[in-house]
Short mmCIF file of C-alpha atoms and ligand atoms in Angstrom, two decimals:
data_model
loop_
_atom_site.label_atom_id
_atom_site.label_comp_id
_atom_site.label_asym_id
_atom_site.label_seq_id
_atom_site.Cartn_x
_atom_site.Cartn_y
_atom_site.Cartn_z
CA MET A 1 -16.15 308.58 85.71
CA SER A 2 -14.45 305.86 83.71
CA GLU A 3 -11.36 304.06 84.99
CA HIS A 4 -9.52 305.59 82.28
CA ALA A 5 -10.62 309.11 83.13
CA LEU A 6 -9.91 308.45 86.87
CA ARG A 7 -6.26 307.27 86.03
CA ALA A 8 -5.80 310.64 84.14
CA GLN A 9 -7.39 312.56 86.99
CA LEU A 10 -5.28 310.97 89.67
CA ALA A 11 -2.10 311.55 87.75
CA SER A 12 -2.89 315.19 86.99
CA LEU A 13 -3.97 316.00 90.56
CA ALA A 14 -0.83 314.20 91.94
CA ALA A 15 1.32 316.21 89.66
CA SER A 16 -0.33 319.32 90.68
CA LEU A 17 0.42 318.55 94.30
CA PHE A 18 4.03 317.75 93.71
CA ALA A 19 4.50 320.96 91.51
CA ARG A 20 3.31 323.02 94.48
CA GLY A 21 5.66 321.14 97.04
CA PHE A 22 2.89 319.20 98.82
CA SER A 23 5.00 316.04 98.17
CA VAL A 24 8.76 315.76 97.42
CA GLY A 25 10.78 312.59 96.16
CA SER A 26 8.67 309.53 96.26
CA ALA A 27 6.71 310.56 99.29
CA GLY A 28 2.98 310.18 99.54
CA ASN A 29 0.37 307.98 97.98
CA ILE A 30 -3.15 308.36 96.63
CA SER A 31 -5.99 305.93 96.03
CA VAL A 32 -9.44 306.16 94.45
CA ARG A 33 -12.40 303.74 94.59
CA LEU A 34 -13.61 302.05 91.52
CA GLU A 35 -16.98 300.17 91.10
CA ASP A 36 -15.07 296.90 91.55
CA GLY A 37 -11.92 297.80 93.33
CA PHE A 38 -9.46 300.64 93.74
CA LEU A 39 -6.54 302.44 92.05
CA ILE A 40 -3.41 303.42 94.09
CA THR A 41 -0.15 304.80 93.31
CA PRO A 42 2.73 302.48 92.78
CA THR A 43 5.31 302.19 95.63
CA ASN A 44 8.25 304.41 95.31
CA SER A 45 6.69 306.39 92.52
CA CYS A 46 7.03 310.25 92.22
CA LEU A 47 3.61 311.99 92.47
CA GLY A 48 4.97 314.44 89.85
CA ARG A 49 5.56 311.86 87.19
CA LEU A 50 2.76 309.26 87.32
CA ALA A 51 2.08 307.21 84.19
CA PRO A 52 -1.78 306.88 84.25
CA GLU A 53 -1.65 303.21 82.70
CA ARG A 54 0.98 302.04 85.34
CA ILE A 55 -1.05 303.09 88.55
CA ALA A 56 -1.87 299.88 90.30
CA ARG A 57 -5.19 298.24 90.36
CA LEU A 58 -6.60 296.44 93.40
CA ASP A 59 -9.67 294.32 93.50
CA ALA A 60 -12.54 294.90 95.96
CA ASP A 61 -10.52 292.96 98.60
CA PHE A 62 -7.36 295.10 98.06
CA ARG A 63 -5.49 292.46 96.19
CA HIS A 64 -3.04 293.67 93.48
CA VAL A 65 -4.43 292.74 90.14
CA GLY A 66 -2.93 295.14 87.60
CA GLY A 67 -0.47 297.90 87.00
CA ASP A 68 2.76 298.37 89.00
CA LYS A 69 3.46 297.17 92.60
CA PRO A 70 1.05 299.15 94.66
CA SER A 71 2.03 301.53 97.49
CA LYS A 72 3.37 299.67 100.60
CA GLU A 73 0.75 301.51 102.57
CA VAL A 74 -2.33 299.91 100.86
CA PHE A 75 -3.55 299.11 104.55
CA MET A 76 -3.52 302.63 105.46
CA HIS A 77 -5.98 303.47 102.62
CA ARG A 78 -7.92 300.17 103.42
CA ALA A 79 -8.44 301.37 106.93
CA PHE A 80 -10.16 304.43 105.62
CA TYR A 81 -12.32 302.62 103.00
CA LEU A 82 -13.53 300.12 105.61
CA ALA A 83 -14.01 302.62 108.37
CA ARG A 84 -15.81 305.26 105.99
CA PRO A 85 -18.09 303.70 103.42
CA GLU A 86 -18.74 307.12 101.97
CA ALA A 87 -15.01 307.52 101.24
CA GLY A 88 -14.25 307.65 97.47
CA ALA A 89 -10.53 308.58 97.67
CA VAL A 90 -7.69 308.80 100.13
CA VAL A 91 -4.70 311.09 99.98
CA HIS A 92 -1.43 310.57 102.12
CA LEU A 93 1.15 313.26 102.05
CA HIS A 94 4.37 314.23 104.03
CA SER A 95 3.43 317.85 103.42
CA THR A 96 5.69 320.15 105.51
CA MET A 97 3.37 322.04 107.81
CA ALA A 98 1.01 319.17 108.75
CA THR A 99 4.08 317.00 109.32
CA ALA A 100 5.52 319.75 111.50
CA VAL A 101 2.45 319.56 113.55
CA ALA A 102 2.73 315.78 113.70
CA CYS A 103 6.15 316.16 115.40
CA LEU A 104 4.97 318.53 118.19
CA PRO A 105 4.83 316.92 121.56
CA ASP A 106 2.44 319.33 123.24
CA VAL A 107 -0.62 319.18 120.88
CA ASP A 108 -4.03 317.82 121.86
CA ALA A 109 -3.71 314.31 120.39
CA ALA A 110 -7.58 314.29 120.07
CA ASN A 111 -7.56 317.30 117.73
CA PRO A 112 -4.12 318.91 117.25
CA ILE A 113 -5.24 321.64 114.84
CA PRO A 114 -8.16 323.67 116.38
CA PRO A 115 -10.95 325.17 114.15
CA LEU A 116 -9.23 328.41 113.01
CA THR A 117 -10.97 328.87 109.52
CA PRO A 118 -14.32 327.69 107.96
CA TYR A 119 -12.73 325.81 105.06
CA PHE A 120 -10.66 323.59 107.22
CA VAL A 121 -13.74 322.76 109.21
CA MET A 122 -15.85 322.19 105.94
CA ARG A 123 -13.28 320.02 104.19
CA VAL A 124 -11.57 318.24 107.02
CA GLY A 125 -14.33 318.20 109.55
CA ARG A 126 -14.73 318.61 113.35
CA THR A 127 -11.69 316.59 114.46
CA MET A 128 -8.48 315.19 112.96
CA PRO A 129 -6.93 312.88 115.55
CA LEU A 130 -3.21 312.19 115.97
CA VAL A 131 -2.29 308.45 115.48
CA PRO A 132 0.83 307.39 117.25
CA TYR A 133 4.14 306.80 115.52
CA TYR A 134 4.52 303.64 113.31
CA ARG A 135 7.32 303.03 110.73
CA PRO A 136 6.12 303.82 107.21
CA GLY A 137 4.82 300.53 105.59
CA ASP A 138 4.10 299.01 109.01
CA ALA A 139 0.69 297.07 108.85
CA ALA A 140 0.33 297.29 112.53
CA MET A 141 -0.83 300.94 112.17
CA GLU A 142 -4.16 299.75 110.40
CA PRO A 143 -6.22 299.23 113.41
CA ALA A 144 -5.20 302.41 114.97
CA ILE A 145 -6.06 304.36 111.62
CA HIS A 146 -9.30 302.48 111.45
CA ALA A 147 -10.30 303.31 114.89
CA ALA A 148 -9.52 307.01 114.18
CA ALA A 149 -11.04 307.08 110.97
CA THR A 150 -14.33 305.86 112.25
CA HIS A 151 -14.86 309.35 113.80
CA ALA A 152 -12.85 311.52 111.50
CA ARG A 153 -12.42 312.14 107.75
CA ALA A 154 -8.56 312.70 108.29
CA VAL A 155 -6.00 311.73 110.65
CA LEU A 156 -2.39 312.93 111.34
CA LEU A 157 0.35 310.20 111.67
CA ALA A 158 2.67 311.11 114.39
CA ASN A 159 6.19 312.26 113.00
CA HIS A 160 4.85 311.07 109.37
CA GLY A 161 2.19 313.11 107.89
CA PRO A 162 -1.52 313.46 107.05
CA VAL A 163 -4.08 310.87 105.59
CA VAL A 164 -7.16 312.45 104.26
CA SER A 165 -10.18 310.96 102.86
CA GLY A 166 -12.94 312.53 100.56
CA ARG A 167 -16.18 311.65 98.75
CA THR A 168 -14.20 312.08 95.54
CA LEU A 169 -10.75 312.36 94.53
CA GLU A 170 -11.04 316.17 93.90
CA ASP A 171 -12.57 316.34 97.50
CA ALA A 172 -9.89 314.46 99.06
CA VAL A 173 -7.17 316.68 97.37
CA HIS A 174 -8.84 319.82 98.32
CA ALA A 175 -9.15 318.66 102.03
CA ALA A 176 -5.29 317.84 102.03
CA GLU A 177 -4.57 321.20 100.62
CA GLU A 178 -6.86 322.95 103.27
CA LEU A 179 -5.28 320.84 106.00
CA GLU A 180 -1.79 321.99 105.08
CA GLU A 181 -2.98 325.53 105.13
CA ALA A 182 -4.50 325.21 108.47
CA ALA A 183 -1.38 323.67 109.87
CA LYS A 184 0.55 326.62 108.44
CA LEU A 185 -1.91 329.03 110.24
CA PHE A 186 -1.60 327.00 113.33
CA LEU A 187 2.15 327.12 113.46
CA LEU A 188 2.13 330.85 112.57
CA LEU A 189 -0.35 331.61 115.29
CA ARG A 190 1.31 329.50 118.01
CA GLY A 191 1.61 331.57 121.18
CA ALA A 192 -0.71 334.22 119.85
CA ASN A 193 -3.93 332.95 121.49
CA PRO A 194 -5.90 333.25 118.37
CA ARG A 195 -9.68 333.66 118.25
CA LEU A 196 -11.13 330.07 117.33
CA LEU A 197 -14.35 329.47 115.71
CA THR A 198 -16.93 328.69 118.31
CA PRO A 199 -18.64 325.24 118.75
CA ALA A 200 -21.85 326.90 117.27
CA GLN A 201 -19.90 328.16 114.28
CA VAL A 202 -18.47 324.86 113.70
CA ASP A 203 -21.93 323.14 114.04
CA ASP A 204 -23.30 325.70 111.47
CA LEU A 205 -20.44 324.92 108.90
CA LEU A 206 -20.94 321.08 109.28
CA THR A 207 -24.71 321.40 109.02
CA ASN A 208 -24.74 323.72 106.02
CA PHE A 209 -21.63 323.01 103.92
CA THR A 210 -21.01 319.41 104.01
P1 13P B 301 4.96 304.40 99.00
O1 13P B 301 5.99 304.78 98.01
O2 13P B 301 5.18 302.72 99.09
O3 13P B 301 3.68 304.62 98.50
O4 13P B 301 5.34 304.91 100.32
C1 13P B 301 5.44 306.36 100.33
C2 13P B 301 5.16 306.82 101.67
O5 13P B 301 4.55 308.06 101.57
C3 13P B 301 5.37 306.17 102.84
O6 13P B 301 4.94 306.98 103.87
#
């Protein structure tokens, strides 16, 4: 896809996420890999009202080379791209249900949301670790995200929100949506002792659908 088309797609998918309440105010940021760099949403921009031509452009070393000032969380996206060479896009949201799970003290930090449904496993993967709390924009979180992303397509930042990667921008957005739904189910079912997918069922999904 051309850079022009990717800019339009990014603005359109971001607006769709915003319209459905996955992001409010200026929360969240989205990036996509180009052949020779990256596009990333400008800092303090609203995902609902992005101007495609103003989306920031970074070179292959994540330096700002065009468009508006990039998100203060470029390092969060860089952690994923460097840890996961197959990642073509990264979506960070403060979506309500996933962020609620990120605030619970008693979840399994290695995998806070268990395998409840096939689409969560297919899109997000086997595990989604919880990364300890850092202030938004604090570059000190990069090594922690990088380490977690080496083994996972998505991470949950404690008391902050999810960061999700995908092979394409559409994949990453779909995974972020599935993660939010899985978080909602997890919260709905807390205390109900739900039946989980078995390890064999998870293996089957990851073998046959990814
Ligand atoms: P930016 O506006 O700098 O992208 O930051 C938004 C955000 O989601 C912080 O966590």
